[in-house]
Amino acid sequence: MQRYSDRENTSTNRARRHHPLSPPLGLRALAGAGALALLMAACGGDDAGTSEDGTVTLTFANWADTEDATRPGLQETLEQFEEEHPDIKIESEGIGFSDIGQQMVQRVQAGNPPDVAQLAGNDTFAVASTEALAPLGEHLDEETISAVNPADVEGGTYEGELVAFPWIDSPQGFWYNKGLMADAGLDPEQPPETIDELMDALAAIKEEFPGITPLGLDVTNRPFGLGANWAWMKTFGAEPFGESGANANSPEMVEYLSWMSELASNDYIEPGRKIGEFRPQAAQDEVAFIWDQDVFQGVVQDTNGMSDEEFFEAWGVTTLPTGPSGEPYSVNQGHQLVIFNNSENKEAAAELIEYLSTSEDAIVDYTMDTALALPPVTEPEGEVAELMDTPVRQSFIEDINPTFTVPPYGQTFSAGYGPVMAGLQQIVTSGADPADVAEDIQSKLESALD
């Protein structure tokens, strides 16, 4: 990944661009970020209007403005937007990632949502279920919508309406440490393609390097944990719940749980650790394989100072090793932008969505440099196309992105992740019988989903 500081033409010395990435991408947009200490004191869409001089003020709730790694880049990008759109001002409301979904639901109920918000994963559908999100098809033209990954459009569709537009893509990939593989007698250019091959590789790694983590996999009891494991469940043919209700007491789920039990009993995984805790460890060559998003590269390089060339020599990324289903899967845990029905400035909000999601400046300086993620556009041009031309990003685009699958987000997911992940934690920490755990998950899911 080409870091911001390494680029010859930064946003401070490069002429401002006044065109979207694939003109005319026509995506109007949403923007901003800022946190409210009190929900009722928040600046809602009803309060955001047009001043006497015709300037529109948009409120933008997001978590990017609360995090040290993304705040400066976001603020600069919003300033760029305001420079190019002098009739639109952005009030950024920073709200933590763990809180923003619940706060948006509460603000909808209180009648004071922002104009736009940054959401992700199940939060998007939890907010959509309040029927408070504006149908974006009424504000974005077909050319704009067709310019982004069709899987992202599907992922932002709720009850037949596009209500969330992709800001960044952040799919999960199977990363492998080439040096550790070679030292363990494995072919560093042939990562495991199946679960059986993976188990052989993990055994070789464990034997050669008993002190390192063979597989970095987040199995913590939280929505992210289920999102991280959904692809693994799917490749075993298991879907513990969905539109038809609970389906955890199945042979496929038992087989998946049995495999997870084997991983834990052989010390191939560390059950109590979140994915962010594995990344610095991986930067020190203490993780052989890791199931992680594209942000992994940036974190490793920031930790150990690797150049792009050194990283590509040390690490590769590919699709999930396949299980009984024979198909690899990946869950895109990217970020989306939404407009609320209460907004009095939906067209201005749409202008901001277009800018954040598709303009070359925003993609180069925020999406790829600050967020360390992939843009949702299908035909990148100019500097974006140049930055996308790396082994890692091409692997995501050509191999991993086509394997996207969407978990059953919404109220079902909110109710179901707890029983599933509690059962998985029982498997990986106590050595419980997989068949008994699957039956227990099924019972708890039936109660939770009733």
Short mmCIF file of C-alpha atoms in Angstrom, two decimals:
data_model
loop_
_atom_site.label_atom_id
_atom_site.label_comp_id
_atom_site.label_asym_id
_atom_site.label_seq_id
_atom_site.Cartn_x
_atom_site.Cartn_y
_atom_site.Cartn_z
CA MET A 1 0.00 0.00 0.00
CA GLN A 2 1.38 3.38 -0.89
CA ARG A 3 1.29 5.44 2.26
CA TYR A 4 0.10 9.06 2.27
CA SER A 5 3.50 10.39 3.29
CA ASP A 6 5.17 8.52 0.43
CA ARG A 7 3.07 10.04 -2.34
CA GLU A 8 4.65 12.83 -4.31
CA ASN A 9 1.33 14.59 -4.86
CA THR A 10 -0.58 15.06 -1.63
CA SER A 11 -3.82 16.94 -1.26
CA THR A 12 -1.93 19.95 0.04
CA ASN A 13 0.17 20.42 -3.08
CA ARG A 14 -2.03 18.84 -5.72
CA ALA A 15 -4.51 20.98 -7.62
CA ARG A 16 -8.03 20.38 -6.34
CA ARG A 17 -10.04 18.08 -8.57
CA HIS A 18 -13.53 19.18 -9.49
CA HIS A 19 -14.81 15.98 -10.99
CA PRO A 20 -15.91 12.62 -9.62
CA LEU A 21 -13.87 9.53 -10.31
CA SER A 22 -15.90 8.39 -13.30
CA PRO A 23 -17.58 11.55 -14.50
CA PRO A 24 -20.37 12.08 -14.11
CA LEU A 25 -20.84 9.60 -11.25
CA GLY A 26 -23.63 11.81 -10.04
CA LEU A 27 -23.68 10.40 -6.53
CA ARG A 28 -24.89 13.15 -4.31
CA ALA A 29 -23.61 12.63 -0.90
CA LEU A 30 -23.54 12.79 2.67
CA ALA A 31 -20.87 14.01 4.91
CA GLY A 32 -19.64 15.03 8.19
CA ALA A 33 -18.95 13.72 11.62
CA GLY A 34 -19.40 14.75 15.19
CA ALA A 35 -20.61 13.38 18.48
CA LEU A 36 -23.42 14.45 20.74
CA ALA A 37 -23.10 14.02 24.43
CA LEU A 38 -26.87 14.27 24.78
CA LEU A 39 -29.20 12.82 22.20
CA MET A 40 -31.92 15.34 22.78
CA ALA A 41 -29.44 18.16 22.38
CA ALA A 42 -28.32 16.82 19.03
CA CYS A 43 -28.66 18.89 15.90
CA GLY A 44 -31.25 16.90 13.98
CA GLY A 45 -32.30 17.00 10.38
CA ASP A 46 -35.26 19.19 11.24
CA ASP A 47 -32.86 21.80 12.64
CA ALA A 48 -30.56 21.76 9.64
CA GLY A 49 -31.80 24.21 7.07
CA THR A 50 -30.75 26.94 4.70
CA SER A 51 -29.32 30.21 6.00
CA GLU A 52 -30.27 33.63 4.67
CA ASP A 53 -27.31 33.59 2.29
CA GLY A 54 -28.46 30.24 0.86
CA THR A 55 -25.85 28.10 2.63
CA VAL A 56 -27.06 24.63 3.56
CA THR A 57 -25.79 23.02 6.77
CA LEU A 58 -25.67 19.24 6.96
CA THR A 59 -25.20 17.26 10.14
CA PHE A 60 -23.14 14.09 9.70
CA ALA A 61 -23.00 11.51 12.48
CA ASN A 62 -20.00 9.18 12.24
CA TRP A 63 -17.35 7.40 14.26
CA ALA A 64 -14.44 8.41 12.01
CA ASP A 65 -14.26 11.75 13.82
CA THR A 66 -13.78 10.01 17.18
CA GLU A 67 -10.72 7.94 16.25
CA ASP A 68 -7.18 9.31 16.20
CA ALA A 69 -6.28 7.34 13.08
CA THR A 70 -9.11 8.72 10.94
CA ARG A 71 -10.02 12.11 12.41
CA PRO A 72 -7.40 14.26 10.62
CA GLY A 73 -8.06 12.64 7.24
CA LEU A 74 -11.81 12.98 7.59
CA GLN A 75 -11.62 16.61 8.62
CA GLU A 76 -9.37 17.42 5.67
CA THR A 77 -11.68 15.60 3.27
CA LEU A 78 -14.73 17.46 4.59
CA GLU A 79 -12.86 20.75 4.22
CA GLN A 80 -12.09 19.82 0.61
CA PHE A 81 -15.76 19.12 0.02
CA GLU A 82 -16.75 22.49 1.46
CA GLU A 83 -14.19 24.24 -0.74
CA GLU A 84 -15.69 22.64 -3.82
CA HIS A 85 -19.26 23.15 -2.57
CA PRO A 86 -19.22 26.62 -0.94
CA ASP A 87 -22.99 26.55 -0.49
CA ILE A 88 -22.82 23.45 1.78
CA LYS A 89 -21.37 23.33 5.29
CA ILE A 90 -20.82 20.17 7.30
CA GLU A 91 -21.31 19.77 11.05
CA SER A 92 -19.51 16.61 12.07
CA GLU A 93 -20.94 14.70 15.03
CA GLY A 94 -18.51 12.09 16.33
CA ILE A 95 -20.12 9.03 17.95
CA GLY A 96 -18.17 5.90 18.86
CA PHE A 97 -18.43 2.86 16.60
CA SER A 98 -20.00 0.72 19.32
CA ASP A 99 -22.66 3.32 20.10
CA ILE A 100 -23.67 4.87 16.79
CA GLY A 101 -26.26 2.30 15.72
CA GLN A 102 -28.16 2.45 19.00
CA GLN A 103 -27.91 6.23 19.13
CA MET A 104 -29.30 6.58 15.62
CA VAL A 105 -32.30 4.42 16.56
CA GLN A 106 -32.85 6.49 19.69
CA ARG A 107 -32.58 9.75 17.79
CA VAL A 108 -35.07 8.52 15.22
CA GLN A 109 -37.46 7.72 18.05
CA ALA A 110 -36.84 11.17 19.54
CA GLY A 111 -37.47 12.82 16.15
CA ASN A 112 -34.02 14.40 15.81
CA PRO A 113 -31.79 12.28 13.57
CA PRO A 114 -28.91 13.90 11.68
CA ASP A 115 -29.05 14.50 7.95
CA VAL A 116 -26.60 11.71 7.20
CA ALA A 117 -24.76 9.01 9.10
CA GLN A 118 -21.97 6.50 8.75
CA LEU A 119 -23.14 2.95 9.53
CA ALA A 120 -21.86 -0.58 9.09
CA GLY A 121 -22.96 -4.19 9.30
CA ASN A 122 -26.03 -4.94 11.33
CA ASP A 123 -26.36 -1.32 12.50
CA THR A 124 -27.38 -0.33 8.98
CA PHE A 125 -30.33 -2.70 9.01
CA ALA A 126 -31.27 -1.98 12.60
CA VAL A 127 -31.65 1.68 11.66
CA ALA A 128 -33.37 0.79 8.37
CA SER A 129 -35.96 -1.22 10.29
CA THR A 130 -37.16 2.05 11.87
CA GLU A 131 -38.24 3.12 8.35
CA ALA A 132 -36.36 6.38 8.91
CA LEU A 133 -33.95 6.10 5.97
CA ALA A 134 -34.56 7.87 2.68
CA PRO A 135 -34.73 5.71 -0.49
CA LEU A 136 -31.52 6.67 -2.26
CA GLY A 137 -32.91 5.73 -5.66
CA GLU A 138 -34.91 8.94 -5.49
CA HIS A 139 -31.77 11.04 -5.11
CA LEU A 140 -29.09 9.13 -7.01
CA ASP A 141 -29.24 8.51 -10.74
CA GLU A 142 -28.84 5.07 -12.28
CA GLU A 143 -25.40 5.89 -13.65
CA THR A 144 -24.19 6.68 -10.15
CA ILE A 145 -25.59 3.49 -8.67
CA SER A 146 -24.20 1.34 -11.47
CA ALA A 147 -20.71 2.80 -10.92
CA VAL A 148 -20.24 0.87 -7.65
CA ASN A 149 -19.90 -2.80 -6.84
CA PRO A 150 -23.28 -4.55 -7.39
CA ALA A 151 -22.68 -6.55 -4.22
CA ASP A 152 -22.49 -3.26 -2.32
CA VAL A 153 -25.80 -2.16 -3.80
CA GLU A 154 -27.35 -5.46 -2.74
CA GLY A 155 -25.80 -5.06 0.71
CA GLY A 156 -27.40 -1.62 1.11
CA THR A 157 -30.86 -2.69 -0.01
CA TYR A 158 -33.60 -3.14 2.57
CA GLU A 159 -37.08 -4.39 1.68
CA GLY A 160 -36.46 -3.66 -1.98
CA GLU A 161 -35.14 -0.10 -1.49
CA LEU A 162 -31.54 1.09 -1.68
CA VAL A 163 -31.14 2.88 1.66
CA ALA A 164 -27.37 2.71 2.27
CA PHE A 165 -24.63 3.67 -0.18
CA PRO A 166 -21.11 2.23 0.09
CA TRP A 167 -18.42 4.55 1.39
CA ILE A 168 -15.59 2.05 1.73
CA ASP A 169 -15.26 -1.68 1.11
CA SER A 170 -13.53 -3.74 3.78
CA PRO A 171 -13.85 -7.43 2.94
CA GLN A 172 -12.17 -10.22 4.85
CA GLY A 173 -9.34 -12.13 3.26
CA PHE A 174 -7.10 -15.04 4.21
CA TRP A 175 -3.65 -13.57 4.87
CA TYR A 176 -0.57 -15.78 5.01
CA ASN A 177 2.97 -15.12 6.21
CA LYS A 178 5.26 -16.36 3.45
CA GLY A 179 8.38 -16.45 5.58
CA LEU A 180 6.83 -18.54 8.34
CA MET A 181 5.35 -20.89 5.77
CA ALA A 182 8.71 -21.40 4.09
CA ASP A 183 10.49 -21.97 7.41
CA ALA A 184 7.87 -24.58 8.34
CA GLY A 185 8.50 -26.48 5.11
CA LEU A 186 5.40 -25.18 3.32
CA ASP A 187 5.28 -23.63 -0.13
CA PRO A 188 4.89 -19.86 0.46
CA GLU A 189 3.36 -19.42 -2.97
CA GLN A 190 0.70 -22.07 -2.39
CA PRO A 191 -1.48 -21.07 0.58
CA PRO A 192 -4.05 -23.60 1.83
CA GLU A 193 -7.03 -23.89 -0.50
CA THR A 194 -9.13 -26.27 1.59
CA ILE A 195 -9.84 -26.84 5.28
CA ASP A 196 -7.85 -30.09 5.15
CA GLU A 197 -4.84 -28.30 3.66
CA LEU A 198 -5.22 -25.57 6.28
CA MET A 199 -5.17 -28.09 9.12
CA ASP A 200 -1.97 -29.64 7.72
CA ALA A 201 -0.40 -26.19 7.45
CA LEU A 202 -1.42 -25.23 10.99
CA ALA A 203 0.10 -28.45 12.32
CA ALA A 204 3.38 -27.73 10.52
CA ILE A 205 3.46 -24.17 11.84
CA LYS A 206 2.72 -25.30 15.41
CA GLU A 207 5.46 -27.93 15.30
CA GLU A 208 8.09 -25.52 13.94
CA PHE A 209 7.01 -22.45 15.91
CA PRO A 210 5.24 -23.55 19.12
CA GLY A 211 5.27 -20.00 20.52
CA ILE A 212 3.39 -18.21 17.74
CA THR A 213 -0.30 -18.03 16.84
CA PRO A 214 -1.02 -20.33 13.89
CA LEU A 215 -4.38 -18.71 13.00
CA GLY A 216 -5.60 -15.26 14.00
CA LEU A 217 -9.39 -15.59 14.13
CA ASP A 218 -11.79 -13.41 16.11
CA VAL A 219 -14.31 -15.62 17.92
CA THR A 220 -15.38 -13.07 20.55
CA ASN A 221 -19.04 -12.85 21.55
CA ARG A 222 -20.11 -9.72 19.68
CA PRO A 223 -21.73 -8.93 16.33
CA PHE A 224 -18.31 -8.48 14.70
CA GLY A 225 -17.33 -11.93 15.93
CA LEU A 226 -20.27 -13.56 14.17
CA GLY A 227 -19.57 -11.50 11.04
CA ALA A 228 -15.98 -12.78 11.09
CA ASN A 229 -17.10 -16.39 11.44
CA TRP A 230 -20.09 -16.33 9.10
CA ALA A 231 -17.94 -17.11 6.06
CA TRP A 232 -16.35 -20.10 7.81
CA MET A 233 -19.79 -21.39 8.80
CA LYS A 234 -20.99 -20.98 5.21
CA THR A 235 -18.12 -22.96 3.74
CA PHE A 236 -19.18 -25.83 6.01
CA GLY A 237 -22.71 -25.39 4.64
CA ALA A 238 -23.98 -24.04 7.96
CA GLU A 239 -26.26 -21.03 8.45
CA PRO A 240 -27.41 -21.09 12.09
CA PHE A 241 -30.31 -18.73 11.42
CA GLY A 242 -31.92 -16.78 8.63
CA GLU A 243 -35.25 -15.68 7.21
CA SER A 244 -36.71 -19.11 7.92
CA GLY A 245 -35.70 -18.94 11.58
CA ALA A 246 -33.25 -21.02 13.62
CA ASN A 247 -31.25 -23.74 11.88
CA ALA A 248 -28.34 -24.34 14.26
CA ASN A 249 -29.07 -27.97 15.09
CA SER A 250 -27.91 -29.26 11.72
CA PRO A 251 -25.18 -31.71 10.64
CA GLU A 252 -23.39 -28.84 8.91
CA MET A 253 -23.32 -26.72 12.08
CA VAL A 254 -22.14 -29.66 14.16
CA GLU A 255 -19.32 -30.26 11.68
CA TYR A 256 -18.31 -26.59 11.84
CA LEU A 257 -18.37 -26.62 15.66
CA SER A 258 -16.34 -29.84 15.68
CA TRP A 259 -13.71 -28.18 13.52
CA MET A 260 -13.60 -25.14 15.80
CA SER A 261 -13.17 -27.47 18.77
CA GLU A 262 -10.22 -29.09 17.02
CA LEU A 263 -8.65 -25.69 16.34
CA ALA A 264 -8.91 -24.77 20.01
CA SER A 265 -7.77 -28.12 21.42
CA ASN A 266 -4.63 -27.97 19.27
CA ASP A 267 -3.92 -24.37 20.32
CA TYR A 268 -4.21 -23.20 16.74
CA ILE A 269 -6.36 -20.20 17.78
CA GLU A 270 -6.59 -17.86 20.78
CA PRO A 271 -10.33 -17.64 21.64
CA GLY A 272 -10.32 -14.55 23.87
CA ARG A 273 -8.65 -12.08 21.54
CA LYS A 274 -10.21 -9.54 19.19
CA ILE A 275 -8.91 -9.17 15.65
CA GLY A 276 -7.20 -5.86 16.44
CA GLU A 277 -5.04 -7.62 19.00
CA PHE A 278 -3.65 -10.03 16.41
CA ARG A 279 -2.49 -7.33 13.98
CA PRO A 280 0.50 -5.92 15.92
CA GLN A 281 1.46 -9.50 16.75
CA ALA A 282 1.37 -10.37 13.05
CA ALA A 283 3.60 -7.37 12.30
CA GLN A 284 6.27 -9.07 14.43
CA ASP A 285 5.97 -12.40 12.55
CA GLU A 286 4.09 -13.99 15.45
CA VAL A 287 0.98 -14.98 13.44
CA ALA A 288 1.16 -17.37 10.50
CA PHE A 289 -2.35 -16.97 9.06
CA ILE A 290 -5.00 -14.40 9.84
CA TRP A 291 -8.61 -13.91 8.70
CA ASP A 292 -8.79 -10.14 8.44
CA GLN A 293 -9.91 -7.14 6.43
CA ASP A 294 -7.82 -5.20 3.93
CA VAL A 295 -6.88 -2.75 6.71
CA PHE A 296 -4.45 -5.45 7.89
CA GLN A 297 -1.74 -4.29 5.50
CA GLY A 298 -1.79 -0.71 6.71
CA VAL A 299 -1.68 -1.70 10.38
CA VAL A 300 1.28 -4.04 9.81
CA GLN A 301 3.20 -1.39 7.90
CA ASP A 302 2.44 1.29 10.47
CA THR A 303 3.64 -1.07 13.21
CA ASN A 304 6.88 -2.35 11.74
CA GLY A 305 7.73 0.29 9.12
CA MET A 306 7.70 -2.10 6.16
CA SER A 307 7.74 -0.62 2.67
CA ASP A 308 5.15 -1.79 0.16
CA GLU A 309 7.73 -4.01 -1.53
CA GLU A 310 8.76 -5.58 1.77
CA PHE A 311 5.15 -6.21 2.72
CA PHE A 312 4.28 -7.90 -0.58
CA GLU A 313 7.36 -10.09 -0.20
CA ALA A 314 6.36 -11.05 3.35
CA TRP A 315 2.57 -11.39 3.10
CA GLY A 316 -0.03 -12.58 0.63
CA VAL A 317 -3.82 -12.69 0.74
CA THR A 318 -6.29 -15.02 -0.93
CA THR A 319 -9.76 -16.48 -0.60
CA LEU A 320 -11.04 -18.48 2.36
CA PRO A 321 -9.95 -22.15 2.41
CA THR A 322 -13.03 -24.10 1.37
CA GLY A 323 -14.89 -26.65 3.43
CA PRO A 324 -17.55 -29.22 2.51
CA SER A 325 -19.57 -26.68 0.49
CA GLY A 326 -16.63 -26.24 -1.87
CA GLU A 327 -17.22 -22.48 -1.99
CA PRO A 328 -15.19 -19.68 -0.39
CA TYR A 329 -17.00 -16.76 1.22
CA SER A 330 -16.21 -13.32 2.56
CA VAL A 331 -18.27 -10.81 4.51
CA ASN A 332 -17.72 -7.20 3.49
CA GLN A 333 -17.56 -5.26 6.75
CA GLY A 334 -17.27 -1.91 5.03
CA HIS A 335 -18.91 1.38 5.88
CA GLN A 336 -22.06 2.86 4.40
CA LEU A 337 -23.67 6.28 4.21
CA VAL A 338 -27.38 6.92 4.76
CA ILE A 339 -29.73 9.88 4.51
CA PHE A 340 -32.60 10.27 6.97
CA ASN A 341 -36.13 11.01 5.87
CA ASN A 342 -36.27 13.95 8.28
CA SER A 343 -33.49 15.75 6.43
CA GLU A 344 -34.62 18.98 4.78
CA ASN A 345 -31.53 18.91 2.53
CA LYS A 346 -31.52 15.53 0.87
CA GLU A 347 -30.07 16.79 -2.41
CA ALA A 348 -27.14 18.42 -0.63
CA ALA A 349 -26.69 15.23 1.40
CA ALA A 350 -26.62 13.25 -1.82
CA GLU A 351 -23.92 15.57 -3.17
CA LEU A 352 -21.80 14.70 -0.19
CA ILE A 353 -22.32 10.95 -0.63
CA GLU A 354 -21.12 11.25 -4.19
CA TYR A 355 -18.02 13.10 -3.10
CA LEU A 356 -17.07 10.80 -0.24
CA SER A 357 -17.75 7.59 -2.14
CA THR A 358 -16.56 8.34 -5.65
CA SER A 359 -14.42 11.49 -6.01
CA GLU A 360 -10.75 10.92 -6.69
CA ASP A 361 -9.64 13.28 -3.91
CA ALA A 362 -11.77 11.59 -1.25
CA ILE A 363 -10.83 8.08 -2.37
CA VAL A 364 -7.09 8.77 -2.51
CA ASP A 365 -6.80 10.88 0.62
CA TYR A 366 -9.40 9.29 2.88
CA THR A 367 -10.58 5.86 1.68
CA MET A 368 -7.21 4.48 0.64
CA ASP A 369 -4.77 6.52 2.73
CA THR A 370 -6.61 7.25 5.99
CA ALA A 371 -9.11 4.39 6.23
CA LEU A 372 -6.67 1.97 4.54
CA ALA A 373 -9.60 0.45 2.68
CA LEU A 374 -10.87 -0.21 -0.82
CA PRO A 375 -13.14 2.13 -2.78
CA PRO A 376 -16.51 0.74 -3.92
CA VAL A 377 -16.12 1.89 -7.53
CA THR A 378 -15.89 -0.82 -10.17
CA GLU A 379 -13.83 1.08 -12.76
CA PRO A 380 -11.22 3.20 -10.96
CA GLU A 381 -9.38 5.81 -12.98
CA GLY A 382 -6.36 8.07 -12.65
CA GLU A 383 -4.44 7.97 -9.38
CA VAL A 384 -6.98 5.61 -7.86
CA ALA A 385 -6.33 3.04 -10.58
CA GLU A 386 -2.59 3.39 -10.00
CA LEU A 387 -2.96 2.85 -6.26
CA MET A 388 -5.20 -0.16 -6.85
CA ASP A 389 -2.50 -1.85 -8.93
CA THR A 390 -0.86 -3.88 -6.17
CA PRO A 391 -0.81 -7.65 -5.60
CA VAL A 392 -2.95 -7.35 -2.47
CA ARG A 393 -5.60 -5.03 -3.88
CA GLN A 394 -5.83 -6.98 -7.11
CA SER A 395 -6.35 -10.17 -5.12
CA PHE A 396 -9.21 -8.53 -3.25
CA ILE A 397 -10.81 -7.18 -6.42
CA GLU A 398 -10.38 -10.22 -8.64
CA ASP A 399 -10.62 -13.11 -6.19
CA ILE A 400 -12.12 -12.12 -2.84
CA ASN A 401 -14.79 -9.55 -3.72
CA PRO A 402 -16.70 -12.04 -5.92
CA THR A 403 -17.13 -14.27 -2.85
CA PHE A 404 -19.13 -11.69 -0.86
CA THR A 405 -21.99 -13.05 1.19
CA VAL A 406 -24.36 -11.01 3.37
CA PRO A 407 -25.40 -12.36 6.79
CA PRO A 408 -29.10 -12.05 7.70
CA TYR A 409 -28.69 -8.56 9.08
CA GLY A 410 -31.54 -6.85 10.86
CA GLN A 411 -33.54 -7.68 13.94
CA THR A 412 -32.88 -11.38 13.39
CA PHE A 413 -29.12 -10.82 13.49
CA SER A 414 -29.39 -8.60 16.56
CA ALA A 415 -31.30 -11.31 18.40
CA GLY A 416 -29.34 -14.26 17.05
CA TYR A 417 -25.67 -13.39 17.33
CA GLY A 418 -25.59 -13.80 21.12
CA PRO A 419 -26.76 -17.44 21.30
CA VAL A 420 -24.52 -18.45 18.39
CA MET A 421 -21.37 -16.78 19.68
CA ALA A 422 -22.01 -17.91 23.27
CA GLY A 423 -22.19 -21.47 21.96
CA LEU A 424 -19.02 -20.98 19.91
CA GLN A 425 -17.21 -19.63 22.96
CA GLN A 426 -18.32 -22.71 24.89
CA ILE A 427 -16.87 -24.91 22.17
CA VAL A 428 -13.46 -23.21 22.02
CA THR A 429 -12.99 -22.75 25.76
CA SER A 430 -14.46 -25.85 27.41
CA GLY A 431 -14.28 -28.68 24.90
CA ALA A 432 -18.03 -29.23 25.10
CA ASP A 433 -19.68 -31.76 22.82
CA PRO A 434 -20.49 -30.05 19.47
CA ALA A 435 -23.80 -31.88 19.05
CA ASP A 436 -24.95 -30.80 22.50
CA VAL A 437 -23.88 -27.21 21.86
CA ALA A 438 -25.66 -27.11 18.50
CA GLU A 439 -28.84 -28.33 20.18
CA ASP A 440 -28.48 -25.70 22.91
CA ILE A 441 -27.88 -22.93 20.36
CA GLN A 442 -30.98 -24.04 18.48
CA SER A 443 -33.12 -23.86 21.62
CA LYS A 444 -31.84 -20.42 22.58
CA LEU A 445 -32.22 -19.12 19.02
CA GLU A 446 -35.82 -20.30 18.88
CA SER A 447 -36.56 -18.32 22.03
CA ALA A 448 -34.59 -15.27 20.89
CA LEU A 449 -36.13 -15.18 17.42
CA ASP A 450 -39.71 -15.86 18.56
#
